[in-house]
Amino acid sequence: MGDPHRVGVVGLGVISRAYLDTLADHPAVRVVAVADLDPARSAATAARLPGVEAESVERLLDRPDVQTVLNLTIPAAHAEVSRAAIDAGKHVYVEKPLAATFADGRATVERAAAAGVRVGCAPDTVLGTGTQTARAAIDGGLIGRPLSASAVMVTPGHERWHPHPDFYYAPGGGPLLDMGPYYISALVHLLGPVRAVHGAASRLRDERVIGSGPRLGQRVPVRVDTHVTGVLEHADGVLSTLTTSFDGVATTAAPIEVHGETGTLAVPDPNHFDGEVRLFALGGGGWRALPPGAGYVDGARGVGLIDAVTAGGRRAPRAGGDVALHVLDTMTALLRSAAEGRRIELTTAVERPPLVPLTPAEQWRAHRA
């Protein structure tokens, strides 16, 4: 058994707690340092994690014992922090999206390849039993040949609960770049890569009001489209319709449905690791739930980084930079299609990541590199 893979975390906002809860006691990784623009936040985080040191970003990147930088900064900073980590000879695992622009995302992946380091990227929720059980059902022929899919995310916006929601409404944010990675990553796992898109977008309001926390009542300018919809043409001809909205209120639509010649799958929310997968098959007597058949059981944020570390070069990471770049290509092409009013072909292609075998929680949580 090898030594734990050593990780430094940059960015200690709301999502960092979920990652640290997963990684702090995992035998395959060891968090050795944390950094944030707010030194008090770094100190407070380090104080609750034995053996973890609070650092500046520069000092963390200079540490020889940091092998991978977990980049949990805001989307607008993803490319800059990832680039600095790569230049310091570190592997990088980035919170979604890979970067705020496709050009920055491609540059990140190319820079890492030239430096001989790896890039991974969220979301890893699609590695849980929800999406992976649906993937196994499709691969097993339970709906026949896939024909089409729909993916729907409707919410009135994150300012209702997030104390600092500004970045959701700045370039690099919006419902597509914020939530689209979950849905498009799931569609890639389920149905394969995308070859072209048709998009449309709108913006309901020019400002949002913070609904909680110390900035309650403050107004945030909206600088991005907040309702984005479109059609994804998958490489094998399947058509997926996608809707992501911060302007609606609620929906009764399944987060994802996949339609085939002989059946339909209702797939749970790809923002969660688990959830019930339901099948309606011709002659099958109606909807029935499928038992978990693939995926990391009781998955948690950070399992994608663990998946990459424990792959040990034997296979590509399932939450790899190639998938993240393809997802970013899809999203930015959708936005460009909406702005230009035309079909746009993607410039990237990717292999479907390998299926995650059904892996009990006690197994993946105890895995040693």
Coordinates of C-alpha atoms in Angstrom, one line a residue:
M1 CA 0.0 0.0 0.0
G2 CA 1.4 3.4 -1.0
D3 CA 1.5 6.6 1.0
P4 CA -1.6 8.8 0.9
H5 CA -1.8 11.3 -2.0
R6 CA -1.2 14.8 -0.5
V7 CA -3.7 17.5 -1.3
G8 CA -3.8 21.3 -0.9
V9 CA -7.2 23.0 -1.0
V10 CA -7.5 26.5 -2.5
G11 CA -10.8 28.3 -1.8
L12 CA -12.8 27.6 1.4
G13 CA -16.3 28.7 0.5
V14 CA -19.6 26.9 1.1
I15 CA -18.8 23.8 -1.0
S16 CA -15.4 23.2 0.7
R17 CA -17.0 21.7 3.8
A18 CA -18.5 18.9 1.7
Y19 CA -15.2 18.1 0.1
L20 CA -13.3 18.2 3.3
D21 CA -15.8 16.0 5.1
T22 CA -15.1 13.3 2.5
L23 CA -11.3 13.7 2.1
A24 CA -10.2 14.5 5.7
D25 CA -10.2 10.8 6.9
H26 CA -9.8 9.0 3.7
P27 CA -6.8 6.6 3.7
A28 CA -5.9 7.3 0.0
V29 CA -5.5 11.0 0.4
R30 CA -4.2 13.4 3.0
V31 CA -5.2 17.1 3.1
V32 CA -2.0 18.9 4.2
A33 CA -2.8 22.6 3.6
V34 CA -5.6 25.0 2.9
A35 CA -5.6 28.5 1.5
D36 CA -8.2 31.3 1.0
L37 CA -8.1 35.0 0.2
D38 CA -9.5 35.4 3.7
P39 CA -6.7 34.3 6.1
A40 CA -9.2 34.0 9.0
R41 CA -11.2 31.5 7.0
S42 CA -8.0 29.5 6.3
A43 CA -7.0 29.5 10.0
A44 CA -10.5 28.5 11.1
T45 CA -10.6 25.6 8.6
A46 CA -7.1 24.4 9.5
A47 CA -8.0 24.5 13.2
R48 CA -10.7 21.9 12.9
L49 CA -8.6 19.5 10.8
P50 CA -5.7 17.9 12.6
G51 CA -2.4 18.1 10.7
V52 CA -3.6 20.7 8.2
E53 CA -1.8 24.0 7.9
A54 CA -3.2 27.3 6.8
E55 CA -1.2 28.9 4.1
S56 CA -1.4 31.7 1.5
V57 CA -2.1 30.5 -2.0
E58 CA 1.5 31.2 -3.0
R59 CA 3.0 29.3 -0.1
L60 CA 0.6 26.4 -0.7
L61 CA 1.6 26.1 -4.3
D62 CA 5.3 26.2 -3.3
R63 CA 4.9 23.3 -0.9
P64 CA 6.8 20.2 -2.1
D65 CA 4.4 17.9 -0.2
V66 CA 1.3 19.1 -2.2
Q67 CA 0.8 16.7 -5.1
T68 CA -2.7 17.8 -6.1
V69 CA -4.4 21.2 -5.8
L70 CA -8.1 21.0 -5.1
N71 CA -9.3 24.2 -6.7
L72 CA -12.6 25.4 -5.1
T73 CA -12.4 29.0 -6.0
I74 CA -15.2 30.9 -7.7
P75 CA -15.6 30.1 -11.5
A76 CA -13.9 33.3 -12.6
A77 CA -10.8 32.3 -10.8
H78 CA -10.7 28.6 -11.8
A79 CA -8.4 29.1 -14.8
E80 CA -5.9 31.4 -13.0
V81 CA -5.5 29.2 -10.0
S82 CA -5.3 26.0 -12.0
R83 CA -2.7 27.5 -14.3
A84 CA -0.6 28.6 -11.3
A85 CA -0.9 25.1 -9.8
I86 CA 0.1 23.4 -13.1
D87 CA 3.1 25.7 -13.4
A88 CA 4.1 24.6 -9.9
G89 CA 4.1 21.0 -11.1
K90 CA 0.9 20.0 -9.3
H91 CA -2.1 17.9 -10.5
V92 CA -5.4 19.8 -10.4
Y93 CA -8.9 18.9 -9.5
V94 CA -11.3 21.7 -10.1
E95 CA -14.9 22.5 -8.9
K96 CA -17.2 22.9 -11.9
P97 CA -17.0 24.4 -14.4
L98 CA -13.5 23.8 -15.6
A99 CA -13.1 27.5 -16.5
A100 CA -15.4 30.4 -17.2
T101 CA -14.6 30.4 -20.9
F102 CA -13.8 27.6 -23.3
A103 CA -10.5 29.2 -24.3
D104 CA -9.4 29.1 -20.7
G105 CA -10.6 25.5 -20.3
R106 CA -8.7 24.3 -23.3
A107 CA -5.6 26.2 -22.2
T108 CA -5.8 24.5 -18.8
V109 CA -6.0 21.0 -20.3
E110 CA -3.2 21.7 -22.8
R111 CA -1.0 23.3 -20.2
A112 CA -1.4 20.3 -17.9
A113 CA -0.6 17.9 -20.8
A114 CA 2.6 19.8 -21.6
A115 CA 3.6 19.8 -17.9
G116 CA 2.9 16.1 -17.5
V117 CA 0.3 16.6 -14.8
R118 CA -3.4 15.5 -14.6
V119 CA -6.6 17.6 -14.6
G120 CA -9.8 16.4 -13.0
C121 CA -13.0 18.3 -12.5
A122 CA -16.4 18.1 -10.9
P123 CA -19.2 17.1 -11.0
D124 CA -18.5 13.7 -9.5
T125 CA -22.2 13.3 -8.4
V126 CA -22.7 11.5 -11.7
L127 CA -20.4 8.7 -10.4
G128 CA -23.1 7.8 -7.7
T129 CA -25.7 5.1 -7.9
G130 CA -28.3 7.4 -9.5
T131 CA -26.7 8.2 -12.9
Q132 CA -24.6 5.0 -13.0
T133 CA -27.5 2.7 -12.4
A134 CA -29.3 4.4 -15.3
R135 CA -26.1 4.0 -17.4
A136 CA -26.0 0.3 -16.7
A137 CA -29.7 -0.1 -17.6
I138 CA -29.1 1.7 -21.0
D139 CA -26.0 -0.4 -21.6
G140 CA -27.9 -3.5 -20.7
G141 CA -30.6 -2.8 -23.3
L142 CA -33.5 -2.3 -20.9
I143 CA -34.9 0.5 -23.1
G144 CA -33.7 -0.7 -26.5
R145 CA -31.9 1.7 -28.7
P146 CA -31.8 5.2 -27.1
L147 CA -33.6 7.8 -29.2
S148 CA -33.9 11.0 -27.2
A149 CA -33.5 12.5 -23.7
S150 CA -34.7 15.5 -21.8
A151 CA -32.9 17.3 -18.9
V152 CA -34.7 20.0 -16.8
M153 CA -33.4 22.2 -14.0
V154 CA -35.7 25.0 -12.8
T155 CA -35.1 27.1 -9.7
P156 CA -35.9 30.7 -8.8
G157 CA -32.2 31.3 -8.1
H158 CA -29.5 30.8 -5.5
E159 CA -29.8 34.2 -3.9
R160 CA -32.6 32.9 -1.8
W161 CA -30.2 30.9 0.3
H162 CA -26.6 31.7 -0.6
P163 CA -25.1 34.6 1.5
H164 CA -22.8 35.7 -1.4
P165 CA -24.5 34.8 -4.7
D166 CA -22.8 37.5 -6.8
F167 CA -20.8 35.0 -8.9
Y168 CA -23.9 33.1 -10.0
Y169 CA -24.9 36.2 -12.0
A170 CA -21.5 37.2 -13.3
P171 CA -19.6 35.9 -16.3
G172 CA -18.8 32.2 -15.6
G173 CA -22.1 31.9 -13.8
G174 CA -25.7 31.7 -14.8
P175 CA -27.9 28.5 -14.7
L176 CA -26.1 26.8 -17.5
L177 CA -22.5 27.1 -16.3
D178 CA -23.5 26.6 -12.7
M179 CA -25.9 23.7 -13.0
G180 CA -25.4 22.6 -16.6
P181 CA -22.3 20.6 -15.8
Y182 CA -24.4 18.1 -13.7
Y183 CA -26.9 17.5 -16.4
I184 CA -24.6 17.5 -19.4
S185 CA -22.0 15.3 -17.6
A186 CA -24.8 12.9 -16.8
L187 CA -26.0 12.9 -20.5
V188 CA -22.4 12.2 -21.6
H189 CA -22.2 9.3 -19.2
L190 CA -25.6 8.0 -20.3
L191 CA -25.5 8.7 -24.1
G192 CA -22.0 9.6 -25.1
P193 CA -20.4 12.8 -26.4
V194 CA -22.2 15.7 -28.1
R195 CA -21.4 16.8 -31.7
A196 CA -23.5 19.9 -32.2
V197 CA -26.0 22.2 -30.3
H198 CA -28.8 24.6 -31.0
G199 CA -29.4 27.1 -28.2
A200 CA -31.7 29.9 -27.0
A201 CA -31.5 32.1 -23.9
S202 CA -33.2 35.0 -22.1
R203 CA -32.8 37.1 -19.0
L204 CA -35.9 37.9 -16.8
R205 CA -34.5 40.4 -14.4
D206 CA -31.4 42.8 -14.3
E207 CA -30.8 42.4 -10.6
R208 CA -31.4 39.9 -7.8
V209 CA -32.1 40.5 -4.0
I210 CA -30.1 38.5 -1.5
G211 CA -32.5 36.6 0.7
S212 CA -30.4 35.5 3.7
G213 CA -27.2 36.1 5.7
P214 CA -25.3 39.3 6.5
R215 CA -26.1 41.0 3.2
L216 CA -29.9 40.4 3.4
G217 CA -31.7 42.7 1.1
Q218 CA -28.7 43.8 -1.0
R219 CA -29.1 43.8 -4.7
V220 CA -26.8 41.9 -7.1
P221 CA -26.6 42.9 -10.8
V222 CA -27.4 40.2 -13.3
R223 CA -24.8 40.1 -16.1
V224 CA -25.6 36.8 -17.7
D225 CA -28.6 35.0 -19.2
T226 CA -30.7 33.3 -16.6
H227 CA -32.8 30.9 -18.7
V228 CA -30.9 28.8 -21.2
T229 CA -32.4 26.0 -23.3
G230 CA -31.3 24.0 -26.3
V231 CA -30.9 20.7 -28.2
L232 CA -27.8 18.6 -28.0
E233 CA -27.0 16.3 -30.9
H234 CA -25.1 13.3 -29.6
A235 CA -22.5 11.7 -31.7
D236 CA -24.7 8.6 -32.3
G237 CA -27.8 10.6 -33.3
V238 CA -29.6 10.8 -30.0
L239 CA -31.2 14.2 -29.4
S240 CA -31.3 15.7 -25.9
T241 CA -33.3 18.7 -24.9
L242 CA -31.9 20.8 -22.1
T243 CA -33.4 23.5 -19.9
T244 CA -31.6 25.3 -17.2
S245 CA -33.3 28.3 -15.5
F246 CA -32.9 30.6 -12.6
D247 CA -36.1 32.4 -13.6
G248 CA -38.7 29.7 -13.1
V249 CA -40.2 28.6 -9.7
A250 CA -40.7 24.8 -9.9
T251 CA -41.2 21.9 -12.2
T252 CA -42.8 18.4 -12.1
A253 CA -40.5 17.2 -14.9
A254 CA -38.1 14.4 -14.1
P255 CA -34.5 15.8 -13.9
I256 CA -33.6 13.5 -16.8
E257 CA -35.6 11.1 -18.9
V258 CA -34.1 8.9 -21.5
H259 CA -36.4 7.4 -24.2
G260 CA -35.6 4.3 -26.1
E261 CA -37.4 2.1 -28.7
T262 CA -38.7 -0.3 -26.0
G263 CA -38.8 1.8 -22.8
T264 CA -38.1 5.0 -20.9
L265 CA -35.9 5.7 -17.9
A266 CA -36.6 8.4 -15.3
V267 CA -33.1 9.4 -13.9
P268 CA -32.7 11.1 -10.6
D269 CA -31.2 14.6 -10.0
P270 CA -27.6 14.5 -11.2
N271 CA -26.8 17.1 -8.5
H272 CA -27.1 14.2 -6.1
F273 CA -25.2 10.9 -5.9
D274 CA -28.2 8.6 -5.4
G275 CA -31.9 8.6 -6.1
E276 CA -34.5 6.2 -7.6
V277 CA -34.1 5.1 -11.2
R278 CA -37.4 4.1 -12.7
L279 CA -38.1 2.1 -15.8
F280 CA -41.2 1.9 -18.0
A281 CA -40.8 -0.9 -20.5
L282 CA -43.3 -2.0 -23.2
G283 CA -45.3 -4.8 -21.8
G284 CA -43.8 -4.3 -18.3
G285 CA -46.9 -3.3 -16.5
G286 CA -46.0 0.3 -15.8
W287 CA -43.2 2.1 -13.9
R288 CA -40.9 0.1 -11.6
A289 CA -37.9 1.1 -9.6
L290 CA -34.6 -0.4 -10.5
P291 CA -32.3 -1.5 -7.6
P292 CA -28.9 0.2 -7.5
G293 CA -26.8 -1.7 -10.1
A294 CA -23.7 0.5 -10.5
G295 CA -21.9 3.5 -9.0
Y296 CA -20.4 4.6 -5.7
V297 CA -22.9 3.9 -2.9
D298 CA -23.5 6.8 -0.6
G299 CA -21.1 8.9 -2.8
A300 CA -20.0 12.3 -1.5
R301 CA -18.2 15.4 -3.0
G302 CA -14.6 14.5 -3.5
V303 CA -15.2 10.9 -4.7
G304 CA -14.1 12.0 -8.2
L305 CA -10.7 13.0 -6.8
I306 CA -10.5 9.7 -4.9
D307 CA -11.4 7.9 -8.1
A308 CA -8.6 9.7 -9.9
V309 CA -6.0 9.0 -7.2
T310 CA -7.0 5.3 -6.9
A311 CA -7.0 4.7 -10.6
G312 CA -3.2 4.6 -10.3
G313 CA -2.7 5.0 -14.1
R314 CA -4.6 1.8 -14.8
R315 CA -7.4 3.7 -16.4
A316 CA -8.5 7.3 -17.1
P317 CA -10.1 9.2 -14.2
R318 CA -13.9 9.1 -14.6
A319 CA -14.2 12.8 -13.6
G320 CA -11.3 13.8 -15.9
G321 CA -10.4 17.1 -17.6
D322 CA -11.3 15.7 -21.0
V323 CA -14.9 15.2 -20.0
A324 CA -15.0 18.6 -18.2
L325 CA -13.6 20.3 -21.3
H326 CA -16.2 18.6 -23.5
V327 CA -19.0 19.7 -21.2
L328 CA -17.6 23.3 -21.2
D329 CA -17.4 23.2 -25.0
T330 CA -21.1 22.1 -25.0
M331 CA -22.2 24.8 -22.7
T332 CA -20.3 27.7 -24.3
A333 CA -21.4 26.5 -27.7
L334 CA -25.0 26.6 -26.5
L335 CA -24.6 30.2 -25.3
R336 CA -22.9 31.2 -28.6
S337 CA -25.7 29.4 -30.5
A338 CA -28.3 31.4 -28.6
A339 CA -26.5 34.7 -29.3
E340 CA -25.9 34.0 -33.0
G341 CA -29.1 32.1 -33.8
R342 CA -27.5 29.1 -35.5
R343 CA -26.4 25.5 -35.0
I344 CA -22.8 25.1 -33.8
E345 CA -20.6 22.1 -34.1
L346 CA -18.4 21.3 -31.1
T347 CA -14.6 21.2 -31.4
T348 CA -14.0 18.5 -28.8
A349 CA -14.9 14.8 -28.6
V350 CA -14.5 12.5 -25.7
E351 CA -15.0 8.8 -24.9
R352 CA -17.7 7.8 -22.4
P353 CA -16.0 7.3 -19.1
P354 CA -16.0 3.7 -17.8
L355 CA -19.0 2.5 -15.9
V356 CA -18.5 2.6 -12.1
P357 CA -19.1 -0.9 -10.8
L358 CA -21.5 -1.1 -7.8
T359 CA -19.0 -0.1 -5.1
P360 CA -20.2 -0.2 -1.4
A361 CA -19.5 2.8 0.7
E362 CA -17.2 0.9 3.1
Q363 CA -15.1 -0.2 0.1
W364 CA -14.5 3.2 -1.6
R365 CA -14.1 5.0 1.7
A366 CA -11.5 2.6 2.8
H367 CA -9.6 2.3 -0.5
R368 CA -5.9 2.8 -0.4
A369 CA -3.9 3.9 -3.3

